[in-house]
Amino acid sequence: MTAPTLICSKNQENGLNIKKMKNSDSIGFKLLDQFRDGRNDKIWWRVFALLMIATVATRFYKLDQPDHVCWDEAHFGKYANFYINRTFFFDVHPPLGKMLIGLFGYLDGYNGSFHFDKPGDKFEEHQYMGMRIGCAVMGALLVPLSFLTVWEMTFSLPAATFGGLLILLDHGMLTLNRFILLDPPMLFFISAAIYSMVKFHNQRHRPFSLPWWSWLSSIGVMLSCSVAVKFVGIFVVIFVGCRTIADLWEILGDLSRPVSYTVKHFMARAICLIAMPTLLYMGIFYIHLAVLSNSGPGDGFYSSAFQVGLKGNYLHDGSTPRQVAYGALLTLKNAVTSGAYLHSHDHLYPEEIGGSQQQITTYAHKDDNNNWHVKRHNKLAPSWNSTRPIDFVRNGDLLRLEHFATGRNLHAHRSLAPITIKQFQVTGYGLDGVGDNNDIWRLEIEDGEEGQILETMLHRFRLIHYNLGCALTCTKKKLPAWGFEQDEVTCNPNRRDPNAIWNIEENIYPRLPNVSFRAYEKNFFQRFIESHVVLINGNSALKPKEGEATSKPWMWPINLRGQFFSGGQLQVYLLGNPIIWWGNLVFMVFYLILWVSVGVRTKRRITVTQREIMLQERALSACGWLWLGWLLHYLPFWGMSRVLYFHHYFPALLFSSMMSGILLDYVIESIPLSLPKNSFNASYAAILSATLLILFYSFYLFSPLVYGLVRYADTNSTMHHLHWLSTWEF
C-alpha cells in the first residue's frame, strides 16, 4: 500500500504545483491588466517610482567624470564666472540659462576663479560639481515631465511609461543633460511648458477655477523662461499659440455661449500668455543687466552710450572733450547696434588681394590698435603742446586718419574688397603719416549744418572718400584666418548704407576741457532693446570656425553623425540611441499611414470594434499635436544661415519620442486584438517584454559613450562592432 500512497501524494503535489502556476499566471495577468488599465493608484505610483529611480541612477552615475572641461562647458562655465564676479560679457543667447548655471555654482561655494579656457582643462580643486548637478537635475526632470505629459494626453499608463522610457534610455538626451550647458534648462522649460499646456487643456470643463488659472499662468512662466534661455524657445511659443487658437475657435463654436464668453477667454489668455510672460522676460533682463554691472570683455559689442553704465569702463567715470579737434587721438565706433571699432594692425592683406597693403578691419574689443590721429588733409597734426589756436574738426572738412601704432593712413583705392567684391578695398598706406590723395576723406555729420563742430558720442557721421566718392563701411562679414576673423571694412559706393555710420567714442586732447560721459547713459528700456539687437545680430552672424565639426538638419533625425564632448583617453560622444531614433522615424511615418487609413475607413464606413476605435482616437488626437510640435522645432533650422550643430535637434526629439511612446502602446495593444481572445494576455505580455528588452539592451550596449569610453584600438571589442554607421566617429 506504500507505493500507491506515494504515487497519490506525488499526483497531489503536482496538482498543487500546477494550481500554483495557474494562480501565479492569473496574478501576473491581473497585474498586467491593471497596468494596461492605469486606474489602479498603487500600480501607477509604483511605475512612476521605478521610472524616477532609474532616472536618478542614470543621470547622476559618474557625474564627476570626466573631471575636465568638456565641449561647450568652456563657454558656459566661463559665463558663470562672469555672473559670480559681476563682469559684463557678450553672448548670442539670452541670459536666464547662464544665470542659473552661475547660481548653481554660487550655491555650491564656487568662487568663479576657474578660467574655463579650453576643453580638456582639469578642474583640479575647483568646485565644478554644483553646476553639473544643477544642470543634471533640470535634465533629469525631462523624464517625469514626458511621462506626465503623455499620461495627461492619453490617460494610458503604458503609453506614459513608454513616453518616459524613450527619454530615459536615449544616450543623446542623457549626455546632453550631464554637463554645464544651456540645453538642460532650455529642454526643461520647453517640457514644462508642454506639460502645463496639456494640464490646462484638461481643465477646460472648469473654466476660471483656481487650477485653470494656475496652469494657464504656469504656461506663461515656462514660455517666458524658454525664450529667456535660448531664442529657439520661440518655437514652443508658436506651438502653444496654435493650441490656444484651436481652443478659442472651439469655444467660439459653442452656440450655447455668448460671444462675450469667448472674449473673456481671450482676455485671460492675453494676460497670462502675452502680458505676464513679457513682463517676466523683461524682469530677467533687468536682473541680468543689474548683476553684470562691471566692465568686461563684452563692452565693445555695445554702443558707447550703453557702455557708460558699466563700472570700470573708460566711459563710466571718465570724461572727454565734447568737441573734436585736429591732433586728437580718437577711436571710431561703427554706430549701428553691435558695431565694432575701426581697427588696424601690422599685418598685410595677402598678395592676391590689393597689393599687400596693411589690413583695415573692425574689432569688437578695446585695443590700442583702435586709436587714430585725426589731421587735416594738407597739414601735419598740431602738437598737444602747441600754443596756436585750436583747430576744430567740422562738418564738410577734408581730413586724414593716421593709425597711431603703425603710422599708416586710412586709404581706399579701386581694388576690389576681399569679400564684398562690389565694393572697394580699404587699406593702411603710407609711412609715418605721409601717403597720397587716396588717404583723403570728407566728413559728413548726419543732419549736421555746414561747418558744425564734430562732437564726441553725440554726432553720427560718414567718411566719404575724396576721389572715389564711396563711404567707409563695415560689412559685418568675417575675414578668413589671415584677417584673424575680424570684420571686413570696405568703401561702399552706396553712401546711404546704414553700416557706413560712425561715432567718436574716445577723444584724447589735453588742450580741451573734459566733460563726463554720464550725461549720455541709456535707461533700462534703451539698454533692453539694444541688447536684443546685439543678440540677434550676433546669433545670425555665427559661422563655423576653420576645422570645426558642424552638421546639417537632414543628418539629425537619422542619427547620422554624433559629436565629441570629450576626446583623449576617456571619450564622451553625443549620439542618440539608434533604436529609439530610428524607431521615432518609423512611428512618424506610421502615424501618417494610420491617419490616412482611419480617414478612409471612416469615409467608407468600414466597421471596427469599439476597442479599436478608442485606441485609434486616442493615438490620433494626441499624436497630431506632437507631430506639429516636432515640425515647429525642426523645420525652421532648414532656413537658417547660421552655424548649426547636432544638439539643435533635441527639442524636436522630445516631441517625436513622446509620439513614439503613444504609438508604441497603440501597436502593442492592437496586435493581440487580431489573435484569439484566450491568448490576448500572453501575446501582449510577450510583445511588451520583447519591446522593453530591446530598449534596455540597446541602452546597455551604447552606455559607454555616455559614461566614458576608454580609448583603445581593438577590432574585436564590443564597441568596435557597434559602428553600425561608418559616420559614427567613436
XYZ file of C-alpha atoms in Angstrom:
730
model
C 0.000 0.000 0.000
C 3.006 2.217 0.366
C 3.628 2.721 -3.344
C 0.102 3.816 -4.282
C 0.150 6.204 -1.358
C 3.390 7.709 -2.631
C 2.024 7.922 -6.159
C -1.124 9.566 -4.896
C 0.819 12.100 -2.834
C 3.036 12.909 -5.833
C -0.003 13.431 -8.016
C -1.479 15.700 -5.390
C 1.802 17.629 -5.206
C 1.913 18.022 -8.987
C -1.674 19.169 -8.948
C -0.847 21.752 -6.299
C 2.152 22.982 -8.339
C 0.008 23.299 -11.458
C -2.609 25.141 -9.445
C 0.085 27.474 -8.027
C 1.403 28.126 -11.533
C -2.096 28.924 -12.734
C -2.627 31.157 -9.743
C 0.697 32.928 -10.356
C -0.194 33.296 -14.029
C -3.564 34.737 -13.107
C -1.904 37.148 -10.633
C 0.604 38.188 -13.297
C -2.126 38.730 -15.873
C -4.160 40.612 -13.284
C -1.219 42.972 -12.662
C -0.782 43.304 -16.407
C -4.457 44.212 -16.810
C -4.114 46.782 -14.032
C -1.036 48.200 -15.774
C -2.927 48.448 -19.074
C -5.949 49.949 -17.384
C -3.898 52.539 -15.471
C -6.630 53.294 -12.927
C -5.003 51.465 -10.033
C -3.220 54.140 -7.995
C -0.748 51.683 -6.461
C 0.356 50.382 -9.859
C 0.578 53.935 -11.242
C 2.768 55.149 -8.406
C 4.973 52.043 -8.493
C 5.639 52.502 -12.189
C 6.346 56.216 -11.671
C 8.647 55.465 -8.719
C 10.623 52.878 -10.735
C 10.986 55.403 -13.547
C 12.269 58.037 -11.111
C 14.749 55.629 -9.505
C 16.104 54.718 -12.954
C 16.291 58.425 -13.844
C 18.354 59.285 -10.773
C 20.603 56.258 -11.292
C 21.366 57.040 -14.939
C 21.627 60.830 -14.629
C 23.917 61.032 -11.613
C 26.125 57.982 -12.117
C 29.768 59.120 -12.606
C 28.601 62.702 -12.980
C 32.027 63.942 -11.872
C 33.633 62.258 -14.906
C 35.371 63.417 -16.974
C 36.961 65.714 -14.408
C 37.912 68.228 -17.062
C 36.154 70.802 -19.236
C 34.020 69.120 -21.907
C 32.986 70.802 -25.164
C 30.889 73.967 -24.581
C 31.489 73.905 -20.836
C 34.416 76.127 -21.859
C 31.856 78.811 -22.777
C 29.058 78.438 -20.263
C 31.311 77.783 -17.283
C 33.162 80.972 -18.164
C 29.862 82.859 -18.350
C 29.011 81.576 -14.863
C 32.288 83.168 -13.730
C 31.167 86.485 -15.167
C 27.888 86.393 -13.226
C 29.600 85.441 -9.985
C 32.166 88.230 -10.492
C 29.501 90.615 -11.885
C 31.532 91.191 -15.060
C 29.764 92.249 -18.247
C 30.155 89.944 -21.267
C 28.603 89.257 -24.638
C 26.909 86.053 -25.721
C 24.470 85.296 -28.530
C 21.873 83.755 -26.182
C 19.501 85.410 -23.686
C 20.692 85.330 -20.081
C 18.470 83.017 -17.993
C 20.303 79.724 -18.630
C 23.680 81.268 -17.860
C 22.275 82.984 -14.773
C 21.011 79.621 -13.482
C 24.378 77.962 -14.098
C 26.086 80.787 -12.212
C 23.550 80.382 -9.396
C 24.191 76.619 -9.197
C 27.916 77.267 -8.859
C 27.455 80.062 -6.322
C 25.200 77.904 -4.095
C 27.843 75.167 -4.161
C 30.541 77.571 -2.994
C 32.227 78.076 -6.360
C 34.002 81.456 -6.440
C 34.317 81.943 -10.198
C 38.101 81.533 -10.251
C 38.496 78.664 -12.750
C 39.259 80.060 -16.203
C 37.447 77.531 -18.432
C 39.998 78.322 -21.125
C 39.504 75.286 -23.350
C 38.106 71.737 -23.401
C 40.397 69.305 -21.626
C 41.484 71.667 -18.830
C 41.434 69.841 -15.470
C 39.141 71.238 -12.779
C 41.540 70.112 -10.031
C 40.397 71.558 -6.670
C 37.752 73.915 -8.115
C 34.082 73.427 -7.197
C 32.508 72.463 -10.512
C 30.056 69.802 -9.359
C 27.374 72.267 -8.254
C 26.982 73.470 -11.832
C 26.907 69.931 -13.238
C 24.432 68.765 -10.583
C 22.134 71.725 -11.221
C 22.092 71.022 -14.963
C 21.656 67.281 -14.361
C 18.640 67.881 -12.085
C 16.926 70.008 -14.740
C 17.750 67.404 -17.382
C 16.538 64.550 -15.168
C 13.126 66.217 -14.817
C 12.522 65.668 -18.546
C 11.694 62.015 -17.820
C 8.837 62.591 -15.339
C 7.591 65.560 -17.379
C 7.401 63.413 -20.530
C 5.678 60.630 -18.566
C 3.123 63.041 -17.099
C 2.533 64.836 -20.410
C 1.708 61.585 -22.233
C -0.449 60.493 -19.298
C -2.466 63.714 -19.425
C -2.850 63.366 -23.207
C -3.943 59.720 -23.223
C -4.607 58.560 -19.626
C -2.826 55.378 -20.703
C -0.218 54.131 -18.231
C 1.640 52.009 -20.848
C 1.805 54.975 -23.249
C 3.061 57.275 -20.465
C 5.621 54.652 -19.418
C 6.936 54.342 -22.955
C 6.987 58.138 -23.335
C 9.163 58.405 -20.226
C 11.347 55.423 -21.132
C 12.222 56.768 -24.586
C 13.614 59.917 -22.926
C 15.227 57.935 -20.091
C 17.031 55.441 -22.332
C 18.246 57.840 -25.014
C 22.018 58.273 -24.795
C 21.953 61.634 -26.554
C 19.444 63.133 -24.154
C 21.385 61.673 -21.222
C 24.752 63.013 -22.413
C 23.433 66.477 -23.175
C 21.938 66.805 -19.690
C 25.044 65.858 -17.679
C 27.262 68.836 -18.460
C 27.415 72.596 -17.853
C 25.352 73.623 -20.880
C 22.268 75.675 -21.733
C 20.435 72.653 -23.112
C 19.269 71.173 -19.756
C 17.439 74.341 -18.605
C 16.125 75.009 -22.099
C 14.743 71.477 -22.532
C 13.296 71.591 -19.019
C 11.355 74.810 -19.633
C 10.118 73.567 -23.023
C 8.939 70.283 -21.448
C 7.329 72.123 -18.539
C 5.532 74.451 -20.973
C 4.139 71.459 -22.916
C 3.031 69.709 -19.715
C 1.385 72.886 -18.406
C -0.416 73.314 -21.718
C -1.811 69.779 -21.584
C -2.831 70.139 -17.931
C -4.549 73.422 -18.728
C -6.408 71.835 -21.645
C -7.707 69.152 -19.293
C -9.149 71.914 -17.072
C -11.352 73.158 -19.935
C -14.519 71.920 -18.228
C -13.667 74.012 -15.133
C -13.044 77.440 -16.706
C -11.824 80.282 -14.492
C -11.336 77.987 -11.491
C -8.155 78.226 -9.407
C -6.479 75.199 -11.112
C -7.468 76.644 -14.510
C -5.773 79.977 -13.718
C -2.784 78.225 -12.125
C -1.992 76.078 -15.144
C -2.612 78.945 -17.568
C -0.168 81.092 -15.604
C 2.307 78.223 -15.495
C 2.280 78.074 -19.297
C 3.166 81.772 -19.468
C 6.016 81.440 -16.973
C 7.531 78.444 -18.767
C 7.221 80.068 -22.185
C 8.972 83.182 -20.926
C 11.763 81.122 -19.369
C 12.164 79.022 -22.531
C 12.795 82.108 -24.663
C 14.982 83.630 -21.926
C 17.386 80.662 -22.180
C 17.607 80.419 -25.975
C 15.705 82.073 -28.776
C 14.663 78.632 -30.082
C 12.149 78.794 -27.231
C 10.090 80.894 -29.653
C 9.135 77.631 -31.396
C 7.316 76.336 -28.306
C 5.628 79.749 -28.028
C 4.271 79.241 -31.563
C 3.215 75.691 -30.657
C 1.266 76.867 -27.600
C -0.171 79.670 -29.719
C -1.567 77.124 -32.187
C -3.155 75.166 -29.324
C -4.607 78.391 -27.900
C -6.132 79.396 -31.242
C -7.680 75.936 -31.556
C -9.161 76.192 -28.052
C -10.602 79.658 -28.697
C -12.046 78.528 -32.004
C -13.766 75.627 -30.244
C -15.157 77.975 -27.553
C -16.406 80.365 -30.238
C -18.231 77.468 -31.889
C -20.210 76.742 -28.736
C -23.508 78.404 -29.688
C -24.873 77.977 -26.172
C -22.456 80.705 -25.032
C -22.474 84.390 -25.984
C -19.556 85.917 -27.895
C -18.628 87.830 -24.749
C -17.739 84.480 -23.166
C -15.132 83.911 -25.910
C -13.813 87.448 -25.374
C -13.433 86.688 -21.673
C -11.382 83.583 -22.501
C -9.290 85.567 -24.961
C -8.531 88.277 -22.403
C -7.500 85.685 -19.807
C -5.068 84.131 -22.261
C -3.772 87.531 -23.386
C -2.949 88.391 -19.775
C -1.320 85.059 -18.863
C 0.306 84.150 -22.186
C 1.349 87.575 -23.506
C 1.445 90.298 -20.846
C 2.758 88.289 -17.908
C 5.491 86.437 -19.885
C 6.617 89.730 -21.435
C 6.972 91.366 -18.023
C 8.770 88.316 -16.640
C 11.123 88.253 -19.627
C 11.941 91.933 -19.152
C 12.442 91.296 -15.439
C 15.009 88.599 -16.235
C 16.909 91.089 -18.384
C 16.665 93.711 -15.671
C 18.333 91.320 -13.220
C 20.896 90.361 -15.870
C 21.900 93.976 -16.517
C 21.851 94.844 -12.807
C 24.121 91.923 -11.872
C 26.608 92.474 -14.702
C 27.432 95.992 -13.612
C 31.212 95.847 -14.082
C 33.084 96.423 -17.324
C 34.234 93.278 -19.071
C 35.130 91.647 -22.388
C 31.685 92.242 -23.889
C 31.699 96.025 -23.703
C 32.835 96.630 -27.267
C 29.821 94.852 -28.792
C 27.546 97.611 -27.474
C 27.165 101.283 -28.222
C 29.224 103.919 -26.482
C 26.152 105.200 -24.609
C 25.414 101.655 -23.392
C 28.955 101.297 -22.030
C 28.601 104.436 -19.929
C 26.553 102.380 -17.431
C 29.339 99.815 -16.814
C 31.567 100.401 -13.781
C 35.249 100.313 -14.631
C 34.631 101.152 -18.264
C 36.563 104.153 -19.518
C 33.236 105.805 -20.287
C 31.607 105.233 -16.874
C 33.607 107.549 -14.658
C 35.705 109.020 -17.410
C 35.471 112.268 -19.233
C 36.456 113.519 -22.629
C 36.428 116.726 -24.604
C 32.967 117.292 -26.003
C 34.373 118.722 -29.234
C 36.866 117.066 -31.593
C 39.979 118.983 -32.655
C 42.712 118.209 -35.169
C 45.592 116.418 -33.494
C 43.284 114.452 -31.140
C 43.701 110.733 -30.609
C 40.355 109.090 -31.438
C 38.578 105.758 -31.516
C 35.847 105.412 -34.142
C 32.984 103.030 -33.463
C 30.545 101.786 -36.053
C 27.291 103.424 -34.940
C 24.957 100.543 -35.819
C 23.973 98.365 -32.880
C 26.706 95.826 -32.084
C 29.083 97.853 -34.258
C 32.803 97.420 -33.617
C 35.826 99.750 -33.584
C 37.756 100.845 -36.657
C 40.986 98.851 -36.311
C 44.284 98.133 -38.000
C 47.344 96.050 -37.171
C 50.776 95.378 -38.564
C 49.628 92.606 -40.917
C 49.165 92.831 -44.666
C 46.462 91.594 -46.994
C 47.579 88.504 -48.964
C 49.473 89.259 -52.187
C 46.495 88.390 -54.373
C 44.344 90.965 -52.532
C 45.109 94.642 -53.054
C 48.868 94.714 -53.415
C 49.818 93.519 -49.899
C 48.893 96.724 -48.100
C 48.059 96.887 -44.382
C 44.778 95.374 -43.218
C 41.910 97.580 -42.013
C 39.148 95.829 -40.069
C 36.663 96.399 -37.290
C 37.286 94.736 -33.942
C 34.759 94.420 -31.127
C 37.216 94.640 -28.236
C 39.070 97.636 -26.851
C 42.637 97.655 -28.109
C 45.475 100.126 -28.691
C 45.202 99.297 -32.379
C 41.834 101.078 -32.425
C 43.498 104.504 -31.969
C 43.726 107.042 -34.809
C 45.185 110.545 -35.094
C 42.958 112.992 -36.972
C 44.657 115.650 -39.098
C 43.807 117.983 -41.938
C 44.320 116.599 -45.425
C 47.098 119.113 -46.202
C 48.709 119.789 -42.833
C 50.571 117.929 -40.141
C 48.681 117.323 -36.924
C 49.384 120.096 -34.388
C 51.297 119.159 -31.260
C 49.392 118.862 -27.963
C 51.844 121.448 -26.597
C 51.145 123.918 -29.393
C 50.106 127.445 -28.472
C 48.337 128.044 -31.757
C 44.533 128.396 -31.728
C 42.693 125.075 -31.522
C 41.597 123.852 -34.947
C 38.245 122.015 -34.639
C 37.030 119.218 -36.917
C 33.926 120.460 -38.733
C 31.210 119.065 -40.966
C 32.398 119.050 -44.592
C 36.144 119.053 -43.743
C 38.674 117.072 -45.739
C 40.849 115.046 -43.375
C 43.222 112.123 -42.954
C 43.216 109.446 -40.252
C 46.642 108.132 -39.278
C 46.852 104.815 -37.438
C 48.577 105.576 -34.142
C 50.516 102.308 -33.762
C 51.790 101.859 -37.342
C 51.801 105.370 -38.866
C 49.758 104.217 -41.892
C 46.918 106.374 -43.231
C 43.354 105.165 -43.763
C 43.340 104.623 -47.522
C 40.998 103.376 -50.277
C 41.585 102.600 -53.957
C 39.817 100.931 -56.854
C 40.928 97.390 -55.997
C 38.058 95.103 -55.052
C 37.340 94.404 -51.387
C 38.446 90.925 -50.226
C 34.921 89.541 -49.652
C 32.355 92.100 -50.843
C 33.742 92.411 -54.342
C 31.195 95.032 -55.457
C 32.846 97.475 -53.060
C 36.334 98.988 -52.929
C 39.196 97.888 -50.720
C 40.249 99.916 -47.668
C 43.869 99.605 -46.512
C 46.550 101.223 -44.413
C 49.012 103.077 -46.653
C 51.988 105.414 -46.372
C 54.796 105.872 -43.904
C 54.711 107.989 -40.754
C 51.543 109.671 -41.943
C 52.821 110.508 -45.421
C 50.698 108.944 -48.186
C 48.792 110.110 -51.259
C 45.465 111.617 -52.298
C 43.657 108.309 -51.736
C 44.070 108.921 -47.995
C 41.683 111.913 -48.033
C 38.145 111.633 -46.608
C 35.312 114.146 -46.295
C 33.389 114.304 -43.016
C 29.584 114.339 -43.301
C 27.729 114.695 -39.972
C 24.254 113.167 -40.103
C 21.709 116.021 -40.240
C 24.557 118.424 -39.462
C 24.935 122.009 -40.606
C 27.849 123.054 -42.800
C 30.827 123.927 -40.607
C 29.289 122.386 -37.451
C 31.942 121.171 -34.976
C 32.082 117.376 -34.583
C 31.143 116.237 -31.045
C 32.120 113.085 -29.180
C 29.434 110.364 -28.977
C 26.560 112.683 -29.878
C 27.266 113.029 -33.584
C 26.847 110.226 -36.107
C 28.788 110.746 -39.306
C 30.007 109.281 -42.561
C 33.504 109.382 -44.047
C 33.255 109.842 -47.817
C 36.350 109.096 -49.902
C 37.533 112.238 -51.710
C 38.482 110.550 -55.012
C 36.102 107.578 -55.207
C 33.004 109.102 -53.614
C 32.344 105.931 -51.606
C 31.603 105.664 -47.866
C 33.750 103.919 -45.239
C 31.657 100.863 -44.298
C 31.773 97.812 -42.079
C 30.134 94.923 -43.956
C 29.835 92.664 -40.848
C 31.395 89.851 -42.895
C 34.151 87.851 -41.224
C 37.558 87.791 -42.873
C 39.325 84.422 -43.202
C 42.091 83.279 -40.855
C 44.587 85.679 -42.462
C 42.370 88.514 -41.201
C 42.006 86.942 -37.733
C 38.251 86.537 -38.338
C 37.723 90.253 -37.777
C 35.068 92.123 -39.762
C 35.697 93.400 -43.270
C 35.913 97.174 -43.869
C 35.207 98.488 -47.367
C 34.471 101.683 -49.242
C 30.885 101.350 -50.402
C 29.618 103.242 -53.493
C 26.198 103.153 -51.805
C 26.782 106.027 -49.412
C 23.424 105.516 -47.690
C 24.382 102.106 -46.311
C 23.419 102.145 -42.570
C 26.691 100.345 -41.807
C 28.577 103.401 -43.059
C 27.699 105.482 -39.993
C 30.269 106.046 -37.229
C 30.658 107.939 -33.989
C 33.622 109.078 -31.891
C 33.933 107.209 -28.616
C 37.314 108.103 -27.116
C 38.685 111.579 -27.706
C 42.037 112.437 -26.126
C 43.167 116.045 -26.482
C 44.680 117.717 -23.384
C 44.123 121.257 -24.646
C 40.332 120.953 -24.370
C 38.290 120.685 -21.127
C 36.695 117.313 -20.401
C 33.021 116.602 -19.749
C 31.586 113.484 -18.060
C 30.214 110.671 -20.206
C 27.392 110.032 -17.702
C 25.198 112.526 -19.497
C 24.942 110.056 -22.397
C 23.916 106.996 -20.324
C 20.967 104.929 -21.603
C 17.957 103.946 -19.485
C 16.826 100.335 -18.957
C 14.411 100.206 -21.881
C 17.030 101.550 -24.286
C 19.571 99.018 -22.997
C 16.953 96.226 -23.211
C 16.232 96.995 -26.877
C 19.901 97.365 -27.786
C 20.736 94.086 -26.042
C 18.272 92.255 -28.274
C 19.525 93.809 -31.473
C 23.068 92.786 -30.483
C 21.939 89.252 -29.584
C 20.038 88.767 -32.825
C 22.869 90.167 -34.950
C 25.409 88.022 -33.128
C 23.293 84.892 -33.462
C 22.698 85.312 -37.177
C 26.390 86.063 -37.757
C 27.611 82.791 -36.220
C 29.703 80.954 -38.796
C 31.710 77.750 -38.412
C 35.326 78.211 -37.441
C 38.047 76.625 -39.515
C 38.159 72.870 -38.836
C 35.051 72.975 -36.601
C 32.668 69.998 -36.755
C 29.175 71.128 -37.774
C 26.128 69.340 -39.154
C 23.097 69.818 -41.384
C 19.442 69.406 -40.366
C 18.897 66.431 -42.672
C 21.511 64.476 -40.687
C 19.822 64.837 -37.312
C 16.702 62.598 -37.380
C 18.662 59.691 -38.894
C 21.374 59.971 -36.222
C 23.984 60.127 -38.972
C 26.834 61.647 -37.004
C 27.399 62.382 -33.347
C 29.616 64.908 -31.646
C 32.604 64.537 -29.337
C 32.144 66.042 -25.891
C 35.435 64.732 -24.597
C 38.411 63.369 -26.501
C 41.644 61.950 -25.191
C 41.819 58.698 -23.264
C 38.293 58.942 -21.815
C 35.875 59.705 -24.631
C 32.329 61.017 -24.311
C 30.407 61.009 -27.575
C 26.996 62.616 -28.109
C 24.950 60.088 -30.080
C 21.283 59.154 -29.898
C 20.142 55.630 -29.064
C 19.792 54.300 -32.632
C 16.872 52.020 -31.730
C 14.926 54.971 -30.332
C 15.888 57.490 -33.035
C 15.235 55.204 -35.976
C 12.112 53.920 -34.241
C 10.911 57.525 -33.960
C 11.205 57.908 -37.735
C 9.252 54.698 -38.295
C 6.478 55.799 -35.953
C 6.267 59.244 -37.521
C 5.621 57.611 -40.894
C 3.285 55.113 -39.211
C 1.231 57.984 -37.778
C 0.627 59.389 -41.268
C -0.372 55.945 -42.549
C -2.723 55.456 -39.580
C -4.240 58.901 -40.082
C -4.931 58.190 -43.757
C -6.245 54.665 -43.119
C -8.614 55.817 -40.367
C -9.859 58.576 -42.665
C -10.511 56.075 -45.457
C -12.266 53.655 -43.064
C -14.475 56.443 -41.753
C -15.312 57.635 -45.253
C -16.069 54.085 -46.425
C -17.942 53.322 -43.170
C -15.918 50.209 -42.511
C -16.922 48.844 -39.114
C -14.309 48.091 -36.456
C -14.603 47.151 -32.807
C -15.241 49.758 -30.143
C -11.850 48.969 -28.612
C -10.078 49.696 -31.919
C -11.970 52.980 -32.324
C -10.963 54.058 -28.817
C -7.286 53.199 -29.410
C -7.226 54.994 -32.758
C -8.912 58.146 -31.494
C -6.583 58.306 -28.504
C -3.475 57.882 -30.657
C -4.530 60.261 -33.424
C -5.696 63.050 -31.122
C -2.509 63.138 -29.036
C -0.023 62.423 -31.818
C -1.402 65.098 -34.133
C -0.290 67.846 -31.760
C 3.043 66.159 -31.074
C 3.665 65.853 -34.824
C 3.039 69.593 -35.161
C 5.401 70.266 -32.245
C 8.128 68.227 -33.936
C 7.690 70.120 -37.214
C 7.828 73.520 -35.476
C 11.026 72.606 -33.626
C 12.776 71.021 -36.621
C 11.808 72.612 -39.950
C 12.919 76.203 -39.107
C 16.546 75.067 -38.960
C 16.451 74.318 -42.690
C 16.156 78.030 -43.398
C 18.866 79.223 -41.006
C 22.140 80.529 -42.387
C 23.961 80.441 -39.036
C 26.195 77.538 -37.991
C 24.230 74.503 -36.771
C 25.100 71.589 -34.506
C 23.689 68.157 -33.737
C 22.314 69.248 -30.349
C 19.885 71.675 -32.010
C 17.626 68.691 -32.784
C 16.913 67.707 -29.181
C 13.861 69.935 -28.556
C 12.232 68.266 -31.587
C 13.287 64.879 -30.171
C 11.112 65.493 -27.095
C 8.019 65.583 -29.311
C 8.940 62.637 -31.537
C 9.805 60.437 -28.537
C 6.508 61.162 -26.764
C 4.672 60.454 -30.004
C 6.546 57.163 -30.400
C 5.570 56.198 -26.839
C 1.880 56.676 -27.653
C 2.069 54.801 -30.955
C 4.145 52.021 -29.416
C 1.357 51.487 -26.897
C -1.175 51.527 -29.747
C 0.727 48.858 -31.696
C 1.271 46.603 -28.657
C -2.431 46.907 -27.786
C -3.616 46.372 -31.371
C -1.621 43.306 -32.406
C -3.153 40.945 -29.781
C -6.657 42.097 -30.818
C -6.227 40.111 -34.040
C -5.382 36.942 -32.076
C -7.753 34.573 -30.238
C -9.174 36.113 -27.059
C -7.742 33.421 -24.799
C -4.198 34.284 -25.928
C -4.535 38.078 -25.611
C -2.758 38.460 -22.271
C 0.033 36.068 -23.178
C 0.710 37.720 -26.542
C 0.512 41.212 -25.001
C 2.966 40.214 -22.285
C 5.341 38.668 -24.841
C 5.328 41.756 -27.114
C 5.667 44.114 -24.157
C 8.567 42.105 -22.716
C 10.376 41.942 -26.052
C 10.000 45.698 -26.554
C 11.334 46.509 -23.097
C 14.191 44.042 -23.524
C 15.274 45.667 -26.816
C 15.131 49.173 -25.297
C 17.090 48.301 -22.165
C 19.661 46.200 -24.025
C 20.299 48.959 -26.584
C 20.850 51.368 -23.694
C 23.318 48.955 -22.106
C 25.215 48.458 -25.378
C 25.860 52.148 -26.062
C 26.103 53.385 -22.450
C 29.953 53.648 -22.543
C 29.515 56.581 -24.938
C 27.841 58.477 -22.085
C 29.880 57.479 -19.057
C 33.288 57.493 -20.712
C 34.695 55.154 -23.322
C 38.299 54.161 -22.694
C 40.136 54.648 -25.943
C 41.813 51.577 -27.402
C 42.342 50.119 -30.857
C 40.856 46.637 -30.687
C 38.855 45.493 -33.695
C 37.383 42.653 -31.618
C 35.999 44.946 -28.923
C 32.253 45.275 -28.347
C 32.332 48.999 -29.083
C 34.127 48.433 -32.377
C 31.284 46.214 -33.549
C 28.788 48.938 -32.639
C 29.959 51.028 -35.591
C 26.622 50.458 -37.297
C 27.275 53.544 -39.431
C 30.680 54.484 -40.792
C 29.976 58.133 -39.914
C 29.980 57.383 -36.183
C 33.388 58.541 -35.028
C 33.828 56.922 -31.620
